[in-house]
Tab-separated table of C-alpha atoms in Angstrom:
chain	number	residue	atom	x	y	z
A	1	MET	CA	-9.595	-15.955	-0.885
A	2	THR	CA	-9.182	-12.774	1.134
A	3	GLN	CA	-9.373	-13.114	4.894
A	4	LEU	CA	-10.318	-10.051	6.897
A	5	LEU	CA	-8.188	-9.020	9.849
A	6	LYS	CA	-9.295	-10.424	13.181
A	7	PRO	CA	-10.566	-7.781	15.610
A	8	LEU	CA	-7.525	-6.207	17.235
A	9	SER	CA	-7.145	-2.837	18.796
A	10	PHE	CA	-6.063	-0.068	16.446
A	11	TRP	CA	-2.876	0.478	18.412
A	12	SER	CA	-1.979	-3.241	18.268
A	13	VAL	CA	-2.205	-3.127	14.480
A	14	ALA	CA	-0.323	0.194	14.275
A	15	ILE	CA	2.492	-1.030	16.531
A	16	LEU	CA	2.678	-4.309	14.580
A	17	ALA	CA	2.872	-2.453	11.245
A	18	ILE	CA	5.521	-0.019	12.495
A	19	GLY	CA	7.509	-2.850	14.073
A	20	MET	CA	7.339	-4.937	10.888
A	21	SER	CA	8.322	-1.928	8.834
A	22	SER	CA	11.354	-1.286	11.038
A	23	MET	CA	12.351	-4.957	11.121
A	24	LEU	CA	12.079	-5.312	7.358
A	25	ALA	CA	13.618	-1.955	6.417
A	26	GLY	CA	16.930	-3.597	5.539
A	27	GLN	CA	15.364	-6.242	3.298
A	28	GLN	CA	15.040	-5.805	-0.441
A	29	GLY	CA	11.916	-3.911	-1.424
A	30	ARG	CA	11.130	-2.638	2.046
A	31	GLY	CA	13.452	0.329	2.499
A	32	GLN	CA	10.802	2.840	3.506
A	33	GLY	CA	11.729	2.901	7.181
A	34	ALA	CA	9.235	3.208	9.998
A	35	ALA	CA	6.144	5.231	9.218
A	36	PRO	CA	5.006	7.878	11.672
A	37	PRO	CA	1.857	6.939	13.603
A	38	PRO	CA	-1.412	8.127	12.060
A	39	PRO	CA	-2.824	11.421	13.327
A	40	GLU	CA	-5.724	11.832	15.726
A	41	SER	CA	-9.144	10.862	14.413
A	42	GLN	CA	-11.252	13.408	12.589
A	43	ALA	CA	-14.524	14.840	13.878
A	44	GLY	CA	-17.548	12.862	12.708
A	45	HIS	CA	-15.646	9.614	12.173
A	46	PRO	CA	-16.632	6.824	12.148
A	47	SER	CA	-19.905	7.290	10.325
A	48	GLY	CA	-19.995	4.430	7.828
A	49	LYS	CA	-18.073	1.473	6.543
A	50	LEU	CA	-14.333	1.669	5.899
A	51	VAL	CA	-13.754	1.636	2.131
A	52	ILE	CA	-10.373	1.087	0.453
A	53	TRP	CA	-9.200	0.927	-3.145
A	54	GLY	CA	-6.103	1.577	-5.144
A	55	ASP	CA	-3.748	0.573	-7.912
A	56	ILE	CA	-0.180	-0.376	-8.740
A	57	ALA	CA	2.376	1.765	-10.512
A	58	SER	CA	6.038	1.976	-11.388
A	59	PHE	CA	7.992	3.564	-8.546
A	60	ASP	CA	11.174	3.897	-10.591
A	61	GLN	CA	13.894	6.086	-9.119
A	62	PRO	CA	14.577	8.919	-9.208
A	63	ALA	CA	11.074	10.237	-8.698
A	64	THR	CA	11.564	12.468	-11.723
A	65	ALA	CA	12.135	9.460	-14.049
A	66	PRO	CA	9.661	9.444	-16.979
A	67	THR	CA	8.207	6.110	-15.831
A	68	HIS	CA	7.765	7.093	-12.145
A	69	CYS	CA	4.131	6.748	-10.987
A	70	ILE	CA	2.951	5.442	-14.355
A	71	LEU	CA	0.144	2.915	-13.961
A	72	THR	CA	1.339	-0.497	-15.073
A	73	ASN	CA	1.134	-4.121	-14.071
A	74	ARG	CA	4.238	-5.255	-16.007
A	75	PHE	CA	7.536	-5.164	-14.142
A	76	LYS	CA	11.089	-6.333	-14.840
A	77	ARG	CA	13.589	-7.739	-12.366
A	78	GLY	CA	14.999	-5.012	-10.125
A	79	GLN	CA	12.100	-2.658	-10.830
A	80	ARG	CA	10.267	-0.945	-7.954
A	81	LEU	CA	6.593	-1.911	-7.849
A	82	GLY	CA	4.470	0.653	-6.025
A	83	PHE	CA	1.173	-0.067	-4.329
A	84	ARG	CA	-1.037	3.023	-3.943
A	85	MET	CA	-4.183	2.915	-1.832
A	86	THR	CA	-6.703	5.207	-0.227
A	87	ALA	CA	-9.029	4.681	2.746
A	88	ILE	CA	-12.365	6.446	3.062
A	89	ASP	CA	-14.894	6.779	5.876
A	90	GLY	CA	-17.969	5.563	3.985
A	91	GLY	CA	-20.409	7.780	5.869
A	92	SER	CA	-18.607	11.107	5.505
A	93	GLY	CA	-16.760	10.425	2.249
A	94	GLU	CA	-13.604	11.817	3.863
A	95	VAL	CA	-10.180	10.198	4.050
A	96	GLU	CA	-9.881	7.944	7.121
A	97	ASN	CA	-6.352	8.914	8.119
A	98	THR	CA	-6.168	6.499	11.068
A	99	THR	CA	-6.145	3.452	8.794
A	100	VAL	CA	-3.291	0.946	8.812
A	101	LEU	CA	-2.968	-0.875	5.465
A	102	MET	CA	-0.970	-3.987	4.586
A	103	VAL	CA	-0.306	-5.508	1.152
A	104	HIS	CA	-0.251	-9.321	0.987
A	105	LEU	CA	1.747	-10.302	-2.105
A	106	LYS	CA	1.826	-13.954	-3.234
A	107	TYR	CA	5.352	-14.659	-4.463
A	108	ALA	CA	7.343	-17.893	-4.805
A	109	GLY	CA	4.826	-19.914	-2.806
A	110	GLN	CA	4.807	-17.476	0.111
A	111	THR	CA	2.875	-14.425	1.190
A	112	ILE	CA	4.990	-11.307	1.648
A	113	ASP	CA	3.406	-8.672	3.886
A	114	ILE	CA	4.306	-5.144	2.799
A	115	PRO	CA	3.311	-2.366	5.215
A	116	MET	CA	1.920	0.772	3.644
A	117	ARG	CA	2.841	4.285	4.718
A	118	TRP	CA	0.335	7.117	4.996
A	119	ARG	CA	1.583	9.995	2.860
A	120	GLY	CA	-0.397	12.763	4.571
A	121	GLN	CA	2.584	13.865	6.658
A	122	GLY	CA	5.994	15.076	5.617
A	123	ASN	CA	7.473	17.314	3.003
A	124	PHE	CA	6.702	16.540	-0.612
A	125	PRO	CA	8.510	18.257	-3.487
A	126	ALA	CA	6.266	20.762	-5.244
A	127	ARG	CA	7.567	19.579	-8.640
A	128	GLU	CA	5.921	16.201	-7.951
A	129	TYR	CA	2.887	17.129	-5.843
A	130	PRO	CA	0.775	20.258	-6.347
A	131	ARG	CA	-0.662	19.632	-2.859
A	132	GLN	CA	-0.083	17.337	0.145
A	133	PRO	CA	-1.166	13.771	-0.837
A	134	SER	CA	-3.273	13.239	2.309
A	135	GLU	CA	-5.475	10.587	0.681
A	136	MET	CA	-2.641	8.221	-0.247
A	137	TRP	CA	-0.855	5.284	1.349
A	138	THR	CA	2.084	3.675	-0.454
A	139	GLY	CA	4.052	0.454	-0.234
A	140	VAL	CA	7.030	-0.676	-2.311
A	141	TRP	CA	8.317	-4.072	-3.399
A	142	VAL	CA	11.418	-4.508	-5.543
A	143	VAL	CA	11.153	-7.385	-8.019
A	144	PRO	CA	13.950	-9.809	-7.063
A	145	ALA	CA	16.816	-10.338	-9.524
A	146	ASP	CA	15.969	-14.042	-9.735
A	147	ALA	CA	12.199	-13.590	-10.230
A	148	GLN	CA	10.694	-15.889	-12.831
A	149	PRO	CA	8.384	-14.429	-15.489
A	150	GLY	CA	4.722	-14.917	-14.644
A	151	THR	CA	1.799	-13.432	-12.785
A	152	LEU	CA	1.514	-12.623	-9.087
A	153	SER	CA	-1.564	-11.895	-7.041
A	154	TYR	CA	-2.063	-9.563	-4.110
A	155	THR	CA	-4.669	-8.291	-1.705
A	156	VAL	CA	-4.687	-5.374	0.716
A	157	THR	CA	-6.245	-5.404	4.176
A	158	ALA	CA	-6.984	-2.432	6.387
A	159	MET	CA	-8.063	-1.566	9.916
A	160	ASP	CA	-8.735	1.831	11.406
A	161	ARG	CA	-8.651	2.977	15.015
A	162	PHE	CA	-12.369	2.218	15.363
A	163	GLY	CA	-11.838	-1.466	14.554
A	164	ARG	CA	-13.450	-1.265	11.131
A	165	THR	CA	-11.814	-3.540	8.575
A	166	ALA	CA	-11.789	-3.666	4.794
A	167	SER	CA	-10.054	-5.628	2.074
A	168	PHE	CA	-9.175	-4.954	-1.547
A	169	SER	CA	-8.466	-7.342	-4.415
A	170	PRO	CA	-7.774	-6.259	-7.986
A	171	PHE	CA	-10.001	-7.555	-10.778
A	172	ILE	CA	-9.585	-11.323	-11.145
A	173	ASN	CA	-8.798	-11.247	-14.868
A	174	VAL	CA	-5.199	-12.475	-15.276
A	175	VAL	CA	-4.281	-9.523	-17.476
A	176	SER	CA	-5.023	-7.262	-14.484
A	177	GLN	CA	-2.568	-9.077	-12.202
A	178	ILE	CA	1.053	-8.136	-11.543
A	179	THR	CA	3.145	-9.618	-14.331
A	180	ILE	CA	6.911	-10.197	-14.193
A	181	VAL	CA	8.373	-9.898	-17.699
A	182	GLU	CA	11.859	-10.400	-19.204
């Protein structure tokens, strides 16, 4: 079901992700703009397999809304669905900050690729984050106004600057999948 990325150079994947992000910035659900390139690699990396995992949450606006960042898999039309992931160097147990992640959402018979942005750079409001969220990548999709109720599936693929790849799929139970509700 999940196909791993073909071996490409890290910079090819990074440029592709940034280019896609810029190209799609004006489309619904993709208004994050271009992400800055990942930082230089950390000492001691790579030292194991690349490991990724994450969840989905409500990314309602404003960020101070009571439902913002609440874990859920049930979304209404017009609601912002947030994908949150982390990438770890399996040998050191440290965040692999050179990773480029992409969500592959199955919707209306097509696969929508949603680039994820590393959150380890930038200014984050102290009222939301007690520290810099250096272990987090995020991607956003806005449920279309004409979305039909039902379940959607997704996977996430990743590649770091060392060419290591990983993929993530949520549990296969249908109650764990993204669900569009009235």
